Coordinates of C-alpha atoms in Angstrom, one line a residue:
M1 CA -230.4 82.9 29.1
S2 CA -231.2 86.6 29.2
T3 CA -228.6 89.3 30.0
T4 CA -230.3 89.9 33.4
E5 CA -230.0 86.2 34.3
N6 CA -226.5 86.1 33.1
N7 CA -225.7 89.0 35.4
A8 CA -227.5 87.4 38.3
V9 CA -225.2 84.4 37.9
D10 CA -222.2 86.7 37.6
S11 CA -223.0 88.7 40.7
N12 CA -223.8 85.7 42.7
H13 CA -220.4 85.6 44.4
H14 CA -219.2 82.3 42.9
A15 CA -221.8 80.5 45.1
D16 CA -221.7 77.5 42.9
D17 CA -218.0 77.1 42.7
H18 CA -218.0 73.4 43.4
H19 CA -220.2 72.8 40.3
H20 CA -218.1 74.7 37.8
G21 CA -214.6 74.6 39.4
A22 CA -214.6 78.4 39.2
P23 CA -211.2 80.0 39.9
K24 CA -210.2 80.7 43.5
G25 CA -207.4 82.7 45.1
I26 CA -205.5 85.1 42.9
K27 CA -207.0 83.8 39.7
R28 CA -210.4 84.8 40.9
W29 CA -209.3 88.5 40.8
F30 CA -207.9 88.3 37.4
L31 CA -211.0 86.6 35.9
T32 CA -213.8 88.2 38.0
T33 CA -216.8 89.7 36.4
N34 CA -218.4 90.7 39.7
H35 CA -219.0 94.4 40.0
K36 CA -218.0 94.4 43.7
D37 CA -214.7 92.7 43.1
I38 CA -213.9 95.0 40.2
G39 CA -215.0 98.1 42.3
S40 CA -212.7 97.0 45.1
M41 CA -209.8 96.5 42.6
Y42 CA -210.3 100.0 41.2
L43 CA -210.3 101.5 44.7
I44 CA -207.2 99.7 45.8
F45 CA -205.4 100.6 42.5
S46 CA -206.3 104.3 43.0
L47 CA -205.1 104.2 46.6
V48 CA -201.7 102.8 45.4
M49 CA -201.5 105.5 42.7
F50 CA -202.5 108.2 45.2
F51 CA -199.4 107.3 47.3
I52 CA -197.1 107.1 44.3
G53 CA -198.4 110.5 43.0
G54 CA -198.1 111.8 46.6
A55 CA -194.5 110.7 46.8
M56 CA -193.8 112.8 43.7
A57 CA -195.5 115.8 45.3
M58 CA -193.2 115.2 48.3
V59 CA -190.2 115.4 46.0
I60 CA -191.5 118.7 44.5
R61 CA -192.2 120.2 48.0
A62 CA -188.8 119.0 49.3
E63 CA -187.1 120.9 46.4
L64 CA -189.1 124.0 47.1
F65 CA -188.6 124.0 50.9
Q66 CA -185.8 126.5 50.4
P67 CA -184.8 128.7 47.5
G68 CA -181.9 127.5 45.3
L69 CA -181.5 124.0 43.9
Q70 CA -181.2 121.5 46.7
I71 CA -182.0 117.9 45.9
V72 CA -183.0 117.3 42.3
E73 CA -182.0 118.5 38.9
P74 CA -184.4 120.9 37.1
D75 CA -185.2 118.3 34.5
F76 CA -186.1 115.7 37.1
F77 CA -188.2 118.3 38.9
N78 CA -190.2 118.8 35.7
Q79 CA -190.6 115.0 35.3
M80 CA -192.0 115.0 38.8
T81 CA -194.5 117.8 38.2
T82 CA -195.6 116.1 35.0
V83 CA -196.0 112.5 36.3
H84 CA -197.5 113.7 39.6
G85 CA -200.3 115.5 37.6
L86 CA -200.9 112.6 35.2
I87 CA -201.0 110.0 38.0
M88 CA -203.3 112.0 40.3
V89 CA -205.8 112.8 37.5
F90 CA -205.9 109.5 35.6
G91 CA -204.5 107.1 38.2
A92 CA -206.0 108.3 41.6
V93 CA -209.1 110.4 41.2
M94 CA -210.8 108.9 38.1
P95 CA -210.3 105.2 39.0
A96 CA -211.5 105.9 42.5
F97 CA -214.8 107.3 41.2
V98 CA -215.1 104.4 38.7
G99 CA -214.6 102.0 41.6
L100 CA -217.3 103.7 43.6
A101 CA -219.6 103.6 40.6
N102 CA -218.9 99.8 40.1
W103 CA -219.7 99.1 43.7
M104 CA -222.7 101.4 44.2
V105 CA -224.6 102.0 40.9
P106 CA -225.9 98.4 40.5
M107 CA -227.0 98.3 44.1
M108 CA -228.6 101.8 44.0
I109 CA -230.7 101.0 40.9
G110 CA -231.5 97.4 42.0
A111 CA -229.5 95.8 39.2
P112 CA -227.8 92.4 39.7
D113 CA -224.5 93.5 38.3
M114 CA -223.0 95.9 35.7
A115 CA -224.5 95.4 32.2
L116 CA -221.2 94.3 30.5
P117 CA -219.3 92.4 33.2
R118 CA -216.5 91.0 31.0
M119 CA -215.8 94.5 29.5
N120 CA -215.8 95.7 33.1
N121 CA -212.9 93.3 34.0
W122 CA -211.0 94.3 30.8
S123 CA -211.4 98.0 31.4
F124 CA -209.8 97.6 34.9
W125 CA -207.0 95.2 34.0
I126 CA -205.5 97.4 31.2
L127 CA -205.0 100.3 33.7
P128 CA -202.1 98.8 35.7
F129 CA -200.2 98.3 32.4
A130 CA -200.8 101.9 31.3
F131 CA -199.3 103.2 34.5
L132 CA -196.5 100.7 34.4
I133 CA -195.5 102.0 31.0
L134 CA -195.7 105.6 32.2
L135 CA -193.7 105.0 35.4
S136 CA -191.1 102.8 33.7
S137 CA -190.2 105.7 31.4
L138 CA -188.8 107.5 34.5
F139 CA -186.1 104.8 34.7
M140 CA -185.1 104.9 31.1
E141 CA -182.3 106.9 29.5
G142 CA -183.2 110.5 29.2
G143 CA -185.9 110.1 31.9
G144 CA -189.7 110.4 31.9
P145 CA -192.0 113.0 30.3
N146 CA -190.8 116.5 31.4
F147 CA -193.3 118.8 29.7
G148 CA -196.0 119.2 32.3
W149 CA -199.2 117.1 32.5
T150 CA -200.7 119.4 29.8
F151 CA -197.9 118.4 27.4
Y152 CA -198.0 121.7 25.5
A153 CA -196.5 121.7 22.0
P154 CA -193.8 122.6 20.9
L155 CA -192.3 121.4 24.3
S156 CA -193.7 117.9 23.9
T157 CA -193.1 117.7 20.2
T158 CA -189.5 119.1 19.9
F159 CA -187.7 119.8 23.2
S160 CA -188.8 116.7 25.2
N161 CA -186.8 113.5 25.6
D162 CA -187.7 110.1 24.0
S163 CA -190.3 109.2 26.7
T164 CA -193.0 110.9 24.7
A165 CA -193.9 107.7 22.8
F166 CA -194.4 105.8 26.1
F167 CA -196.4 108.7 27.5
V168 CA -198.7 108.7 24.4
F169 CA -199.2 105.0 24.5
S170 CA -200.1 105.0 28.2
V171 CA -202.6 107.9 27.8
H172 CA -204.2 105.9 24.9
I173 CA -204.7 102.9 27.2
M174 CA -206.1 105.1 30.0
G175 CA -208.5 106.6 27.6
I176 CA -209.7 103.2 26.3
S177 CA -210.3 102.1 29.9
S178 CA -212.3 105.3 30.6
I179 CA -214.5 104.9 27.5
M180 CA -215.3 101.3 28.3
G181 CA -216.1 102.1 31.9
A182 CA -218.4 105.0 30.7
I183 CA -220.2 102.8 28.2
N184 CA -220.8 100.2 30.9
V185 CA -222.2 102.8 33.4
I186 CA -224.6 104.2 30.7
V187 CA -225.9 100.8 29.6
T188 CA -226.3 99.6 33.2
I189 CA -228.3 102.7 34.2
V190 CA -230.4 102.8 31.1
N191 CA -231.2 99.1 30.9
L192 CA -231.0 97.5 34.3
R193 CA -233.0 99.8 36.6
A194 CA -235.5 97.9 38.9
P195 CA -239.2 98.2 38.0
G196 CA -240.5 101.6 39.2
M197 CA -237.1 103.2 39.3
T198 CA -237.8 106.1 37.0
Y199 CA -234.9 108.5 36.1
M200 CA -236.2 111.1 38.5
K201 CA -236.2 108.6 41.3
M202 CA -232.6 107.6 40.9
P203 CA -230.2 108.5 43.8
L204 CA -228.1 111.5 42.9
F205 CA -224.9 109.5 42.8
V206 CA -226.3 107.5 39.9
W207 CA -227.4 110.7 38.1
T208 CA -224.0 112.4 38.4
W209 CA -222.3 109.2 37.1
L210 CA -224.7 109.0 34.2
I211 CA -223.9 112.5 33.2
T212 CA -220.1 112.0 33.8
A213 CA -220.1 108.9 31.6
F214 CA -221.5 110.9 28.7
L215 CA -218.8 113.6 29.3
L216 CA -216.1 110.8 29.2
I217 CA -217.4 109.4 25.9
A218 CA -217.5 112.9 24.4
V219 CA -214.0 114.1 25.4
M220 CA -211.7 111.1 25.6
P221 CA -211.5 110.8 21.8
V222 CA -210.4 114.4 21.7
L223 CA -207.5 113.6 24.0
A224 CA -206.6 110.6 21.9
G225 CA -206.5 112.9 18.8
A226 CA -204.2 115.4 20.7
V227 CA -201.7 112.8 21.8
T228 CA -201.7 111.2 18.4
M229 CA -200.8 114.5 16.7
V230 CA -198.1 115.0 19.3
L231 CA -196.7 111.6 18.5
T232 CA -196.7 112.1 14.7
D233 CA -195.2 115.6 15.1
K234 CA -192.3 114.2 17.2
Y235 CA -191.6 110.9 15.3
F236 CA -193.2 111.1 11.9
A237 CA -192.3 114.6 10.6
T238 CA -195.9 116.0 10.6
S239 CA -196.3 119.6 11.6
F240 CA -199.7 120.0 13.2
F241 CA -198.2 122.2 15.9
D242 CA -195.1 123.5 14.0
A243 CA -195.5 127.0 12.5
A244 CA -192.5 126.3 10.2
G245 CA -194.5 123.5 8.5
G246 CA -197.8 125.4 8.4
G247 CA -199.1 124.3 11.8
D248 CA -200.0 126.2 14.9
P249 CA -198.8 125.6 18.4
V250 CA -201.9 127.5 19.8
M251 CA -204.1 124.9 18.0
F252 CA -202.6 122.3 20.4
Q253 CA -204.0 124.3 23.4
H254 CA -207.5 124.5 21.8
I255 CA -207.6 120.8 21.2
F256 CA -206.1 119.9 24.6
W257 CA -208.4 122.2 26.6
F258 CA -211.5 121.2 24.7
F259 CA -210.7 117.8 26.4
G260 CA -209.2 119.3 29.5
H261 CA -212.0 121.5 30.8
P262 CA -214.8 118.9 30.6
E263 CA -212.2 116.5 32.2
V264 CA -212.0 118.6 35.4
Y265 CA -215.8 118.3 35.6
I266 CA -215.5 114.6 35.1
M267 CA -213.4 114.7 38.3
I268 CA -215.9 116.7 40.3
L269 CA -219.5 115.6 39.2
P270 CA -219.3 112.2 40.9
A271 CA -218.0 114.1 44.0
F272 CA -221.3 116.1 44.0
G273 CA -223.2 112.8 43.8
I274 CA -221.4 111.4 46.8
V275 CA -222.0 114.5 48.9
S276 CA -225.6 114.6 47.8
Q277 CA -226.0 111.0 49.3
I278 CA -224.2 111.7 52.6
V279 CA -225.6 115.2 53.6
P280 CA -229.3 114.0 53.7
T281 CA -228.4 110.9 55.7
F282 CA -226.8 112.8 58.5
S283 CA -229.2 115.7 58.3
R284 CA -232.1 113.2 58.8
K285 CA -233.9 115.0 55.9
K286 CA -234.5 114.3 52.3
L287 CA -232.3 116.2 49.9
F288 CA -233.5 119.8 49.3
G289 CA -234.3 120.5 45.6
Y290 CA -233.7 117.0 44.1
S291 CA -234.8 117.9 40.5
S292 CA -232.8 121.2 40.6
M293 CA -229.7 119.2 41.5
V294 CA -230.2 117.0 38.5
Y295 CA -230.7 119.9 36.2
A296 CA -227.8 121.8 37.7
T297 CA -225.5 118.8 37.1
A298 CA -226.6 118.6 33.5
S299 CA -226.1 122.3 33.0
I300 CA -222.6 122.2 34.4
A301 CA -221.8 119.3 32.0
L302 CA -223.2 121.2 29.0
L303 CA -221.5 124.5 29.9
S304 CA -218.1 122.7 30.4
F305 CA -217.8 122.4 26.6
V306 CA -217.9 126.1 26.0
V307 CA -215.4 127.5 28.5
W308 CA -212.2 125.8 27.4
A309 CA -210.3 128.9 26.2
H310 CA -210.4 130.5 29.7
H311 CA -207.1 128.5 30.0
M312 CA -205.8 130.6 27.1
F313 CA -206.5 134.2 27.9
T314 CA -202.8 135.1 27.5
T315 CA -202.4 133.5 24.0
G316 CA -203.6 136.7 22.2
M317 CA -207.2 135.9 21.5
P318 CA -209.5 138.4 19.9
L319 CA -211.4 140.5 22.4
A320 CA -214.7 139.0 21.4
G321 CA -213.3 135.6 22.2
E322 CA -212.0 136.6 25.6
L323 CA -215.4 138.2 26.5
F324 CA -217.3 135.1 25.4
F325 CA -215.2 132.7 27.4
M326 CA -215.1 135.0 30.4
Y327 CA -218.9 135.2 30.5
C328 CA -219.5 131.5 29.9
T329 CA -217.0 130.7 32.7
M330 CA -218.9 133.0 35.1
L331 CA -222.1 131.4 34.0
I332 CA -221.0 127.9 35.1
S333 CA -220.8 129.2 38.7
V334 CA -224.6 129.6 38.7
P335 CA -225.5 125.9 38.7
T336 CA -222.6 125.1 40.9
G337 CA -223.9 127.7 43.4
V338 CA -227.3 126.1 43.2
K339 CA -225.8 122.8 44.4
V340 CA -224.0 124.4 47.3
F341 CA -227.2 126.2 48.4
N342 CA -229.1 123.0 48.2
W343 CA -226.7 121.1 50.4
V344 CA -226.8 124.0 52.9
A345 CA -230.6 124.0 52.7
T346 CA -230.6 120.2 53.3
M347 CA -228.6 120.7 56.5
W348 CA -230.7 123.7 57.6
R349 CA -232.8 122.8 60.7
G350 CA -231.9 119.1 60.2
A351 CA -231.0 116.8 63.0
L352 CA -227.3 116.8 62.2
T353 CA -224.8 114.4 63.6
F354 CA -221.1 114.7 62.7
E355 CA -220.1 111.3 61.7
V356 CA -216.8 111.0 59.8
P357 CA -218.4 110.9 56.3
M358 CA -220.4 114.1 57.2
M359 CA -217.3 115.8 58.5
F360 CA -215.5 115.2 55.1
S361 CA -218.7 116.3 53.3
I362 CA -219.0 119.6 55.2
A363 CA -215.2 120.2 54.6
F364 CA -215.9 119.5 51.0
I365 CA -218.7 122.1 50.7
V366 CA -216.7 124.8 52.4
L367 CA -213.3 124.2 50.7
F368 CA -214.7 123.4 47.3
T369 CA -216.5 126.8 47.5
I370 CA -213.2 128.5 48.2
G371 CA -211.8 126.8 45.1
G372 CA -214.9 127.9 43.2
F373 CA -214.4 131.5 44.2
S374 CA -210.7 131.5 43.1
G375 CA -211.9 130.0 39.8
L376 CA -214.3 132.9 39.4
M377 CA -211.3 135.3 39.9
L378 CA -209.3 133.4 37.3
A379 CA -212.3 133.8 34.9
I380 CA -211.9 137.6 34.8
T381 CA -209.8 138.1 31.7
P382 CA -207.7 141.2 32.6
V383 CA -207.1 139.8 36.1
D384 CA -206.0 136.4 34.7
F385 CA -203.1 138.1 32.9
Q386 CA -201.7 138.6 36.4
Y387 CA -202.6 135.2 37.8
H388 CA -201.8 133.0 34.8
D389 CA -199.1 130.4 35.3
T390 CA -198.5 131.5 38.9
Y391 CA -199.1 129.5 42.1
F392 CA -202.5 131.2 42.4
V393 CA -203.7 128.8 39.7
V394 CA -202.0 125.8 41.5
A395 CA -203.9 126.8 44.7
H396 CA -207.2 127.1 42.8
F397 CA -207.2 123.7 41.2
H398 CA -205.8 121.9 44.2
Y399 CA -208.7 123.3 46.3
V400 CA -211.1 121.9 43.7
L401 CA -209.3 118.6 43.3
V402 CA -207.9 117.8 46.7
T403 CA -210.4 119.3 49.1
G404 CA -213.0 118.7 46.4
A405 CA -212.6 115.4 44.6
I406 CA -210.3 113.6 47.1
F407 CA -212.2 114.7 50.2
S408 CA -215.4 113.4 48.6
I409 CA -213.7 110.1 47.8
M410 CA -212.7 109.8 51.4
A411 CA -216.2 110.7 52.5
G412 CA -217.7 108.0 50.2
A413 CA -215.1 105.5 51.4
Y414 CA -216.0 106.1 55.1
Y415 CA -219.7 106.2 54.3
W416 CA -219.8 102.9 52.4
L417 CA -217.0 100.9 54.1
P418 CA -219.4 99.5 56.7
K419 CA -221.7 98.4 53.9
W420 CA -218.8 96.8 52.0
T421 CA -217.1 95.0 54.8
G422 CA -219.9 94.5 57.4
H423 CA -217.6 96.1 60.0
M424 CA -217.5 99.6 61.5
F425 CA -214.1 101.3 61.1
D426 CA -212.1 102.8 64.0
I427 CA -214.0 106.1 64.5
G428 CA -211.2 107.6 66.6
L429 CA -208.5 107.0 64.0
A430 CA -210.8 108.1 61.2
K431 CA -211.5 111.4 63.0
A432 CA -207.8 111.9 63.6
H433 CA -207.3 111.3 59.9
F434 CA -210.0 113.9 59.1
W435 CA -208.6 116.7 61.4
L436 CA -205.0 116.1 60.4
S437 CA -206.0 116.2 56.7
L438 CA -208.2 119.3 57.1
I439 CA -205.6 121.4 58.9
S440 CA -202.6 120.3 56.8
V441 CA -204.3 120.6 53.5
N442 CA -205.0 124.3 54.2
V443 CA -201.5 124.9 55.5
L444 CA -200.4 123.3 52.2
F445 CA -202.6 125.1 49.7
F446 CA -203.9 128.4 51.2
P447 CA -200.5 130.2 51.3
M448 CA -200.1 129.4 47.6
H449 CA -202.7 132.0 46.8
F450 CA -200.4 134.6 48.4
V451 CA -197.2 133.6 46.7
G452 CA -199.1 133.4 43.4
L453 CA -200.6 136.9 43.7
A454 CA -197.1 138.1 44.4
G455 CA -195.9 136.6 41.1
M456 CA -194.3 133.3 41.9
P457 CA -194.4 131.2 38.7
R458 CA -195.5 127.5 38.8
R459 CA -193.4 124.5 37.5
I460 CA -190.1 126.2 38.4
P461 CA -187.6 124.4 40.8
D462 CA -186.2 127.7 42.1
Y463 CA -187.6 131.0 43.2
A464 CA -186.8 134.5 44.6
T465 CA -185.9 134.6 48.3
Q466 CA -188.9 136.8 49.0
F467 CA -191.1 133.6 48.8
A468 CA -188.9 131.5 51.1
D469 CA -190.9 131.7 54.3
F470 CA -194.2 130.9 52.6
N471 CA -192.7 128.0 50.7
A472 CA -191.3 126.5 53.9
I473 CA -194.8 126.7 55.4
I474 CA -196.4 125.2 52.3
S475 CA -193.9 122.3 52.3
I476 CA -194.4 121.5 55.9
G477 CA -198.2 121.4 55.2
G478 CA -197.5 119.1 52.3
F479 CA -195.4 116.6 54.3
A480 CA -198.1 116.7 57.1
F481 CA -200.9 116.0 54.6
G482 CA -199.0 113.2 52.9
L483 CA -198.2 111.5 56.2
S484 CA -201.8 111.9 57.4
Q485 CA -203.0 109.7 54.6
I486 CA -201.1 106.7 56.1
L487 CA -203.8 106.8 58.8
F488 CA -206.4 106.3 56.2
V489 CA -204.7 103.1 55.0
V490 CA -204.6 101.9 58.7
V491 CA -208.3 102.6 59.2
V492 CA -209.3 100.8 55.9
Y493 CA -207.0 97.8 56.7
K494 CA -208.4 97.4 60.2
C495 CA -212.0 97.7 58.9
I496 CA -211.5 95.0 56.3
K497 CA -209.8 92.7 58.9
G498 CA -212.5 93.1 61.5
G499 CA -214.2 95.4 64.0
D500 CA -217.6 95.9 65.4
K501 CA -220.3 94.2 63.3
V502 CA -222.8 96.6 61.8
S503 CA -226.6 96.3 61.5
D504 CA -228.6 96.9 58.4
Q505 CA -229.0 100.5 59.6
V506 CA -225.3 101.3 59.9
W507 CA -225.7 105.0 60.7
E508 CA -228.0 104.8 63.6
G509 CA -230.9 107.3 63.5
A510 CA -230.7 107.4 59.7
E511 CA -232.6 104.1 59.2
G512 CA -234.1 103.5 55.9
L513 CA -232.6 106.6 54.4
E514 CA -229.5 105.3 52.6
W515 CA -229.3 101.6 53.2
E516 CA -232.5 100.8 51.4
V517 CA -230.7 101.6 48.1
A518 CA -231.5 98.3 46.4
S519 CA -235.2 98.8 46.7
P520 CA -237.0 100.6 43.8
A521 CA -237.7 103.8 45.8
P522 CA -234.5 105.6 46.8
Y523 CA -234.5 107.5 50.0
H524 CA -235.3 110.9 48.7
T525 CA -238.8 109.8 47.9
F526 CA -239.7 109.0 51.5
S527 CA -242.3 111.4 52.7
T528 CA -241.1 111.7 56.4
P529 CA -237.7 111.1 57.9
P530 CA -237.7 108.4 60.6
E531 CA -237.8 109.5 64.2
I532 CA -234.5 110.6 65.6
K533 CA -233.3 108.5 68.5

């Protein structure tokens, strides 16, 4: 039996259970090789992690609500900032995008399933164990990892507690999962496209994921190398990062950020893909500049490998190095700007309707652009000496990752939920979720720019009284944003349980644009948009 037939059997949702006695109930979820089941498990897992990571952010903001030490010890505060970062990056954002890829990529390219269904199951099921290991360290003697999610040496190699081994092991498992997922995406897209589906006819979400998958395979081994060196420095008397033994602590930063910078693009490229699917649908127009979007995505991915040391301007680099990384970082804003202009041009003179996915997408475009501008500011070497390690940096990357990556995940979830469940979600509740999130997220992160410019350092549980008012506002925004996300769970739960049945054309007036994804020609090749009702 050929691979394709195998997959067809796999993706046929256990239709012939009575012949084979295939597993039912909970066992089905453990053993499933169906891309939709696995996609759903990734999405549910990332939602759970989103709330666990969010709870840690609540602890951080409760501590910073007033100056002085209120509710937690400084060491526990550092454990919270560390694990919050790790969980949000590796547990919430990345698995959510992998879940969306599992669900949508086979359907968008007309494939029966993912190319490697058993590996797909395996790459998901090792994730809960990775995070169980990481979270369990918080309850052990000495507490969890307390050296920041970037685990800089010599902090992580000398001054940390004994949770380092658990942290390293869990990161290895996350990396293995990511690499397997990426291999699966690449093999699926390269080998299982429907006849006539050329590369330049693939929907943009498929393109962004193909490029993201190559990034993952390139940088995950670098992270594995960095954590292994940290492990041997701490427990096996090596001195990779110890100057006394001939090592160099700055080398750690080079290795880490060579992984870390492409990693942040891994977390935003699929978001670009989602927004590039949604904006044309609700503009009733094909995407403006399809091929330039593909080339822009590839350019961003390539450039992401030559900007890593912009995280290290204050480490005493040679001037030539600082100039090189400054100019490369500014260069990366060009293809990013191309994408933003193309989305705006797609909406320009379109027949727009503001459905919930479109609202999240427009918020994404505006707020991600703010994050991009603050990133451009951080790229200016002499200016970065002032910004470095302040809340300005925190504001910058949260605009990119919360109003960027997470808003796009919300947009994608609302966009495809009717397709996944056959039901329309509660639009009133979903709009309430959007507006509450939009307002609170800006109350939460915008004032951080100001306290950062004024010199408030990040990762510190106490601060000067001059920052008290702004921090109170920031914390209120944080609690409001966290509580707003409960609405999202309610909307999703209600939608899965029932609701109005949807037609093939879920988003009325956008017929044939997005829901024809399984046919060989994706919607951007249609010559004329359908008539607007």
